[in-house]
Amino acid sequence: QVQLVESGGGLVQPGGSLRLSCAVSGITLNLYTMRWYRQTPGKERELVAQIAGFAGTTTYPDSVKGRFIISRDVAKYTLYLQMNDLKSDDTAVYYCNGINPFRLADSYWGQGTQVTVSS
């Protein structure tokens, strides 16, 4: 059974940092493409970071490039998102996602963790 569980969200002031974690079971981090998304009410879910399974190549949209860092600890079955210089626009529910690059129907989601950036 595949399970993804996010943690680490909370309230932070503008300019601050948070590190999100996603504990994974049932899939292998260095085989699956792992992603972090975020969503605010009334908006579509937005991809904010991706790490490829085999090569570990990372990609980011311009909105977070230079501020967010995605990483993984394969031995600990954990995905991370380090978020620095947070802005109010980063306020959202953050979700981790794992997708099998050879079988796209195998896509799994966590339950989400709330990040609120406010003074």
GROMACS .gro file of N, CA and C in nm:
model
  357
    1GLN      N    1   0.084  -0.119   0.000
    1GLN     CA    2   0.000   0.000   0.000
    1GLN      C    3   0.088   0.124   0.000
    2VAL      N    4   0.057   0.216  -0.089
    2VAL     CA    5   0.135   0.340  -0.101
    2VAL      C    6   0.077   0.445  -0.009
    3GLN      N    7   0.166   0.513   0.062
    3GLN     CA    8   0.122   0.620   0.150
    3GLN      C    9   0.224   0.733   0.147
    4LEU      N   10   0.173   0.857   0.136
    4LEU     CA   11   0.256   0.976   0.143
    4LEU      C   12   0.199   1.065   0.252
    5VAL      N   13   0.283   1.108   0.344
    5VAL     CA   14   0.238   1.187   0.458
    5VAL      C   15   0.326   1.310   0.471
    6GLU      N   16   0.265   1.427   0.448
    6GLU     CA   17   0.339   1.553   0.460
    6GLU      C   18   0.340   1.602   0.605
    7SER      N   19   0.442   1.679   0.636
    7SER     CA   20   0.451   1.745   0.766
    7SER      C   21   0.541   1.867   0.751
    8GLY      N   22   0.540   1.951   0.854
    8GLY     CA   23   0.630   2.065   0.856
    8GLY      C   24   0.567   2.199   0.824
    9GLY      N   25   0.440   2.199   0.788
    9GLY     CA   26   0.375   2.326   0.759
    9GLY      C   27   0.351   2.406   0.886
   10GLY      N   28   0.307   2.529   0.866
   10GLY     CA   29   0.280   2.614   0.981
   10GLY      C   30   0.275   2.760   0.942
   11LEU      N   31   0.282   2.844   1.043
   11LEU     CA   32   0.277   2.989   1.025
   11LEU      C   33   0.420   3.044   1.031
   12VAL      N   34   0.455   3.125   0.934
   12VAL     CA   35   0.589   3.184   0.929
   12VAL      C   36   0.577   3.328   0.881
   13GLN      N   37   0.666   3.412   0.926
   13GLN     CA   38   0.666   3.552   0.885
   13GLN      C   39   0.728   3.566   0.745
   14PRO      N   40   0.691   3.670   0.672
   14PRO     CA   41   0.756   3.696   0.543
   14PRO      C   42   0.907   3.703   0.559
   15GLY      N   43   0.977   3.641   0.465
   15GLY     CA   44   1.122   3.634   0.473
   15GLY      C   45   1.176   3.515   0.548
   16GLY      N   46   1.088   3.443   0.614
   16GLY     CA   47   1.129   3.327   0.692
   16GLY      C   48   1.142   3.202   0.608
   17SER      N   49   1.172   3.092   0.676
   17SER     CA   50   1.194   2.964   0.609
   17SER      C   51   1.115   2.854   0.676
   18LEU      N   52   1.084   2.752   0.598
   18LEU     CA   53   1.022   2.630   0.647
   18LEU      C   54   1.077   2.513   0.567
   19ARG      N   55   1.081   2.398   0.629
   19ARG     CA   56   1.114   2.277   0.556
   19ARG      C   57   0.999   2.178   0.569
   20LEU      N   58   0.942   2.142   0.456
   20LEU     CA   59   0.838   2.042   0.452
   20LEU      C   60   0.900   1.904   0.431
   21SER      N   61   0.836   1.805   0.488
   21SER     CA   62   0.878   1.667   0.469
   21SER      C   63   0.761   1.585   0.416
   22CYS      N   64   0.793   1.483   0.340
   22CYS     CA   65   0.692   1.390   0.291
   22CYS      C   66   0.747   1.249   0.314
   23ALA      N   67   0.690   1.181   0.411
   23ALA     CA   68   0.730   1.044   0.441
   23ALA      C   69   0.656   0.950   0.346
   24VAL      N   70   0.733   0.865   0.280
   24VAL     CA   71   0.680   0.781   0.174
   24VAL      C   72   0.691   0.634   0.212
   25SER      N   73   0.589   0.558   0.182
   25SER     CA   74   0.596   0.413   0.195
   25SER      C   75   0.530   0.350   0.073
   26GLY      N   76   0.585   0.236   0.030
   26GLY     CA   77   0.527   0.164  -0.082
   26GLY      C   78   0.582   0.199  -0.218
   27ILE      N   79   0.664   0.303  -0.227
   27ILE     CA   80   0.730   0.337  -0.352
   27ILE      C   81   0.876   0.371  -0.323
   28THR      N   82   0.957   0.369  -0.428
   28THR     CA   83   1.100   0.396  -0.413
   28THR      C   84   1.133   0.533  -0.470
   29LEU      N   85   1.192   0.619  -0.388
   29LEU     CA   86   1.212   0.758  -0.427
   29LEU      C   87   1.303   0.773  -0.548
   30ASN      N   88   1.399   0.686  -0.566
   30ASN     CA   89   1.489   0.702  -0.680
   30ASN      C   90   1.439   0.632  -0.805
   31LEU      N   91   1.314   0.588  -0.803
   31LEU     CA   92   1.249   0.536  -0.923
   31LEU      C   93   1.133   0.625  -0.967
   32TYR      N   94   1.066   0.684  -0.873
   32TYR     CA   95   0.950   0.767  -0.902
   32TYR      C   96   0.992   0.913  -0.921
   33THR      N   97   0.920   0.984  -1.008
   33THR     CA   98   0.928   1.128  -1.015
   33THR      C   99   0.849   1.184  -0.898
   34MET      N  100   0.915   1.266  -0.818
   34MET     CA  101   0.851   1.321  -0.700
   34MET      C  102   0.831   1.471  -0.718
   35ARG      N  103   0.716   1.519  -0.676
   35ARG     CA  104   0.681   1.658  -0.696
   35ARG      C  105   0.618   1.717  -0.572
   36TRP      N  106   0.633   1.846  -0.559
   36TRP     CA  107   0.558   1.926  -0.462
   36TRP      C  108   0.466   2.019  -0.541
   37TYR      N  109   0.340   2.021  -0.499
   37TYR     CA  110   0.241   2.111  -0.553
   37TYR      C  111   0.189   2.198  -0.440
   38ARG      N  112   0.122   2.306  -0.479
   38ARG     CA  113   0.050   2.386  -0.380
   38ARG      C  114  -0.082   2.431  -0.440
   39GLN      N  115  -0.175   2.460  -0.351
   39GLN     CA  116  -0.309   2.502  -0.396
   39GLN      C  117  -0.369   2.598  -0.296
   40THR      N  118  -0.432   2.702  -0.350
   40THR     CA  119  -0.509   2.795  -0.270
   40THR      C  120  -0.654   2.786  -0.316
   41PRO      N  121  -0.747   2.826  -0.229
   41PRO     CA  122  -0.890   2.814  -0.265
   41PRO      C  123  -0.923   2.885  -0.395
   42GLY      N  124  -0.994   2.817  -0.480
   42GLY     CA  125  -1.039   2.877  -0.605
   42GLY      C  126  -0.937   2.874  -0.717
   43LYS      N  127  -0.819   2.819  -0.689
   43LYS     CA  128  -0.714   2.814  -0.791
   43LYS      C  129  -0.675   2.669  -0.819
   44GLU      N  130  -0.617   2.649  -0.937
   44GLU     CA  131  -0.568   2.516  -0.972
   44GLU      C  132  -0.441   2.483  -0.894
   45ARG      N  133  -0.420   2.354  -0.878
   45ARG     CA  134  -0.300   2.310  -0.811
   45ARG      C  135  -0.178   2.346  -0.896
   46GLU      N  136  -0.076   2.404  -0.832
   46GLU     CA  137   0.043   2.455  -0.900
   46GLU      C  138   0.164   2.370  -0.864
   47LEU      N  139   0.237   2.326  -0.967
   47LEU     CA  140   0.361   2.254  -0.945
   47LEU      C  141   0.469   2.353  -0.901
   48VAL      N  142   0.537   2.323  -0.789
   48VAL     CA  143   0.640   2.414  -0.740
   48VAL      C  144   0.780   2.351  -0.739
   49ALA      N  145   0.789   2.220  -0.748
   49ALA     CA  146   0.921   2.159  -0.752
   49ALA      C  147   0.909   2.014  -0.797
   50GLN      N  148   1.010   1.968  -0.867
   50GLN     CA  149   1.012   1.830  -0.915
   50GLN      C  150   1.154   1.776  -0.906
   51ILE      N  151   1.164   1.647  -0.872
   51ILE     CA  152   1.292   1.578  -0.874
   51ILE      C  153   1.272   1.447  -0.949
   52ALA      N  154   1.352   1.427  -1.052
   52ALA     CA  155   1.339   1.307  -1.134
   52ALA      C  156   1.391   1.186  -1.057
   53GLY      N  157   1.331   1.069  -1.088
   53GLY     CA  158   1.365   0.950  -1.012
   53GLY      C  159   1.508   0.906  -1.028
   54PHE      N  160   1.549   0.876  -1.151
   54PHE     CA  161   1.681   0.815  -1.173
   54PHE      C  162   1.793   0.917  -1.160
   55ALA      N  163   1.782   1.027  -1.234
   55ALA     CA  164   1.892   1.124  -1.239
   55ALA      C  165   1.892   1.219  -1.121
   56GLY      N  166   1.778   1.236  -1.057
   56GLY     CA  167   1.771   1.331  -0.948
   56GLY      C  168   1.770   1.476  -0.994
   57THR      N  169   1.743   1.497  -1.121
   57THR     CA  170   1.740   1.633  -1.176
   57THR      C  171   1.622   1.709  -1.116
   58THR      N  172   1.647   1.835  -1.079
   58THR     CA  173   1.542   1.916  -1.018
   58THR      C  174   1.497   2.027  -1.112
   59THR      N  175   1.370   2.061  -1.105
   59THR     CA  176   1.315   2.171  -1.183
   59THR      C  177   1.219   2.250  -1.097
   60TYR      N  178   1.211   2.381  -1.128
   60TYR     CA  179   1.126   2.472  -1.052
   60TYR      C  180   1.064   2.574  -1.147
   61PRO      N  181   0.945   2.623  -1.114
   61PRO     CA  182   0.890   2.735  -1.191
   61PRO      C  183   0.959   2.864  -1.147
   62ASP      N  184   0.946   2.966  -1.227
   62ASP     CA  185   1.011   3.094  -1.197
   62ASP      C  186   0.964   3.153  -1.064
   63SER      N  187   0.840   3.122  -1.026
   63SER     CA  188   0.782   3.181  -0.905
   63SER      C  189   0.858   3.141  -0.778
   64VAL      N  190   0.927   3.028  -0.781
   64VAL     CA  191   0.998   2.981  -0.660
   64VAL      C  192   1.147   2.957  -0.684
   65LYS      N  193   1.191   2.968  -0.807
   65LYS     CA  194   1.331   2.939  -0.840
   65LYS      C  195   1.425   3.028  -0.759
   66GLY      N  196   1.525   2.967  -0.699
   66GLY     CA  197   1.619   3.040  -0.616
   66GLY      C  198   1.577   3.049  -0.470
   67ARG      N  199   1.451   3.013  -0.441
   67ARG     CA  200   1.402   3.019  -0.302
   67ARG      C  201   1.368   2.881  -0.247
   68PHE      N  202   1.319   2.792  -0.333
   68PHE     CA  203   1.277   2.658  -0.289
   68PHE      C  204   1.378   2.555  -0.338
   69ILE      N  205   1.399   2.453  -0.256
   69ILE     CA  206   1.489   2.343  -0.292
   69ILE      C  207   1.422   2.212  -0.259
   70ILE      N  208   1.409   2.127  -0.360
   70ILE     CA  209   1.354   1.993  -0.339
   70ILE      C  210   1.470   1.895  -0.325
   71SER      N  211   1.455   1.802  -0.232
   71SER     CA  212   1.558   1.701  -0.213
   71SER      C  213   1.494   1.573  -0.162
   72ARG      N  214   1.573   1.469  -0.156
   72ARG     CA  215   1.520   1.341  -0.109
   72ARG      C  216   1.628   1.266  -0.032
   73ASP      N  217   1.584   1.187   0.061
   73ASP     CA  218   1.672   1.094   0.132
   73ASP      C  219   1.615   0.955   0.104
   74VAL      N  220   1.675   0.886   0.009
   74VAL     CA  221   1.620   0.758  -0.034
   74VAL      C  222   1.619   0.657   0.079
   75ALA      N  223   1.725   0.659   0.160
   75ALA     CA  224   1.734   0.562   0.270
   75ALA      C  225   1.628   0.585   0.376
   76LYS      N  226   1.587   0.711   0.391
   76LYS     CA  227   1.485   0.745   0.491
   76LYS      C  228   1.345   0.752   0.430
   77TYR      N  229   1.334   0.724   0.301
   77TYR     CA  230   1.204   0.728   0.234
   77TYR      C  231   1.134   0.862   0.258
   78THR      N  232   1.210   0.970   0.245
   78THR     CA  233   1.155   1.101   0.275
   78THR      C  234   1.192   1.201   0.166
   79LEU      N  235   1.094   1.278   0.126
   79LEU     CA  236   1.109   1.389   0.032
   79LEU      C  237   1.101   1.518   0.110
   80TYR      N  238   1.178   1.618   0.069
   80TYR     CA  239   1.181   1.745   0.139
   80TYR      C  240   1.155   1.861   0.044
   81LEU      N  241   1.107   1.970   0.102
   81LEU     CA  242   1.099   2.096   0.031
   81LEU      C  243   1.147   2.205   0.127
   82GLN      N  244   1.265   2.257   0.102
   82GLN     CA  245   1.317   2.368   0.179
   82GLN      C  246   1.267   2.497   0.114
   83MET      N  247   1.199   2.578   0.191
   83MET     CA  248   1.142   2.702   0.140
   83MET      C  249   1.204   2.820   0.213
   84ASN      N  250   1.269   2.905   0.139
   84ASN     CA  251   1.337   3.021   0.196
   84ASN      C  252   1.277   3.150   0.143
   85ASP      N  253   1.303   3.259   0.215
   85ASP     CA  254   1.254   3.391   0.173
   85ASP      C  255   1.106   3.384   0.137
   86LEU      N  256   1.028   3.331   0.227
   86LEU     CA  257   0.886   3.309   0.200
   86LEU      C  258   0.811   3.441   0.187
   87LYS      N  259   0.713   3.439   0.099
   87LYS     CA  260   0.630   3.555   0.070
   87LYS      C  261   0.484   3.521   0.097
   88SER      N  262   0.402   3.622   0.111
   88SER     CA  263   0.260   3.597   0.138
   88SER      C  264   0.196   3.515   0.025
   89ASP      N  265   0.245   3.533  -0.096
   89ASP     CA  266   0.191   3.457  -0.210
   89ASP      C  267   0.222   3.308  -0.201
   90ASP      N  268   0.313   3.270  -0.112
   90ASP     CA  269   0.344   3.128  -0.094
   90ASP      C  270   0.245   3.057  -0.003
   91THR      N  271   0.156   3.133   0.057
   91THR     CA  272   0.053   3.074   0.143
   91THR      C  273  -0.035   2.980   0.062
   92ALA      N  274  -0.044   2.855   0.107
   92ALA     CA  275  -0.119   2.753   0.034
   92ALA      C  276  -0.114   2.623   0.112
   93VAL      N  277  -0.192   2.527   0.065
   93VAL     CA  278  -0.175   2.389   0.110
   93VAL      C  279  -0.075   2.323   0.015
   94TYR      N  280   0.026   2.261   0.073
   94TYR     CA  281   0.131   2.197  -0.006
   94TYR      C  282   0.113   2.045  -0.003
   95TYR      N  283   0.124   1.987  -0.122
   95TYR     CA  284   0.103   1.844  -0.139
   95TYR      C  285   0.227   1.780  -0.202
   96CYS      N  286   0.261   1.662  -0.157
   96CYS     CA  287   0.362   1.586  -0.230
   96CYS      C  288   0.293   1.483  -0.319
   97ASN      N  289   0.360   1.452  -0.427
   97ASN     CA  290   0.307   1.361  -0.528
   97ASN      C  291   0.419   1.272  -0.580
   98GLY      N  292   0.388   1.147  -0.598
   98GLY     CA  293   0.482   1.054  -0.659
   98GLY      C  294   0.418   0.990  -0.780
   99ILE      N  295   0.491   0.988  -0.890
   99ILE     CA  296   0.435   0.932  -1.014
   99ILE      C  297   0.538   0.841  -1.079
  100ASN      N  298   0.490   0.726  -1.122
  100ASN     CA  299   0.574   0.629  -1.191
  100ASN      C  300   0.599   0.679  -1.334
  101PRO      N  301   0.721   0.708  -1.371
  101PRO     CA  302   0.746   0.765  -1.504
  101PRO      C  303   0.715   0.670  -1.618
  102PHE      N  304   0.702   0.541  -1.588
  102PHE     CA  305   0.674   0.442  -1.692
  102PHE      C  306   0.528   0.399  -1.693
  103ARG      N  307   0.455   0.443  -1.593
  103ARG     CA  308   0.314   0.408  -1.582
  103ARG      C  309   0.244   0.526  -1.514
  104LEU      N  310   0.208   0.626  -1.593
  104LEU     CA  311   0.160   0.753  -1.539
  104LEU      C  312   0.033   0.740  -1.457
  105ALA      N  313  -0.040   0.631  -1.476
  105ALA     CA  314  -0.161   0.612  -1.395
  105ALA      C  315  -0.127   0.585  -1.249
  106ASP      N  316  -0.004   0.544  -1.223
  106ASP     CA  317   0.040   0.521  -1.085
  106ASP      C  318   0.089   0.654  -1.028
  107SER      N  319  -0.007   0.731  -0.978
  107SER     CA  320   0.020   0.864  -0.922
  107SER      C  321  -0.042   0.869  -0.784
  108TYR      N  322   0.038   0.911  -0.687
  108TYR     CA  323  -0.006   0.907  -0.549
  108TYR      C  324   0.013   1.044  -0.484
  109TRP      N  325  -0.081   1.076  -0.394
  109TRP     CA  326  -0.082   1.207  -0.330
  109TRP      C  327  -0.086   1.194  -0.178
  110GLY      N  328  -0.024   1.291  -0.113
  110GLY     CA  329  -0.042   1.305   0.030
  110GLY      C  330  -0.167   1.386   0.061
  111GLN      N  331  -0.189   1.407   0.190
  111GLN     CA  332  -0.311   1.475   0.234
  111GLN      C  333  -0.295   1.626   0.237
  112GLY      N  334  -0.170   1.674   0.228
  112GLY     CA  335  -0.143   1.817   0.227
  112GLY      C  336  -0.106   1.872   0.364
  113THR      N  337  -0.030   1.981   0.361
  113THR     CA  338   0.006   2.051   0.483
  113THR      C  339  -0.004   2.201   0.458
  114GLN      N  340  -0.064   2.273   0.552
  114GLN     CA  341  -0.090   2.416   0.533
  114GLN      C  342   0.034   2.498   0.565
  115VAL      N  343   0.067   2.588   0.474
  115VAL     CA  344   0.173   2.687   0.497
  115VAL      C  345   0.110   2.825   0.490
  116THR      N  346   0.127   2.901   0.594
  116THR     CA  347   0.073   3.037   0.599
  116THR      C  348   0.187   3.134   0.624
  117VAL      N  349   0.201   3.229   0.533
  117VAL     CA  350   0.306   3.330   0.545
  117VAL      C  351   0.238   3.463   0.577
  118SER      N  352   0.260   3.510   0.698
  118SER     CA  353   0.190   3.630   0.743
  118SER      C  354   0.265   3.692   0.859
  119SER      N  355   0.258   3.824   0.866
  119SER     CA  356   0.318   3.894   0.979
  119SER      C  357   0.216   3.916   1.090
   0.00000   0.00000   0.00000
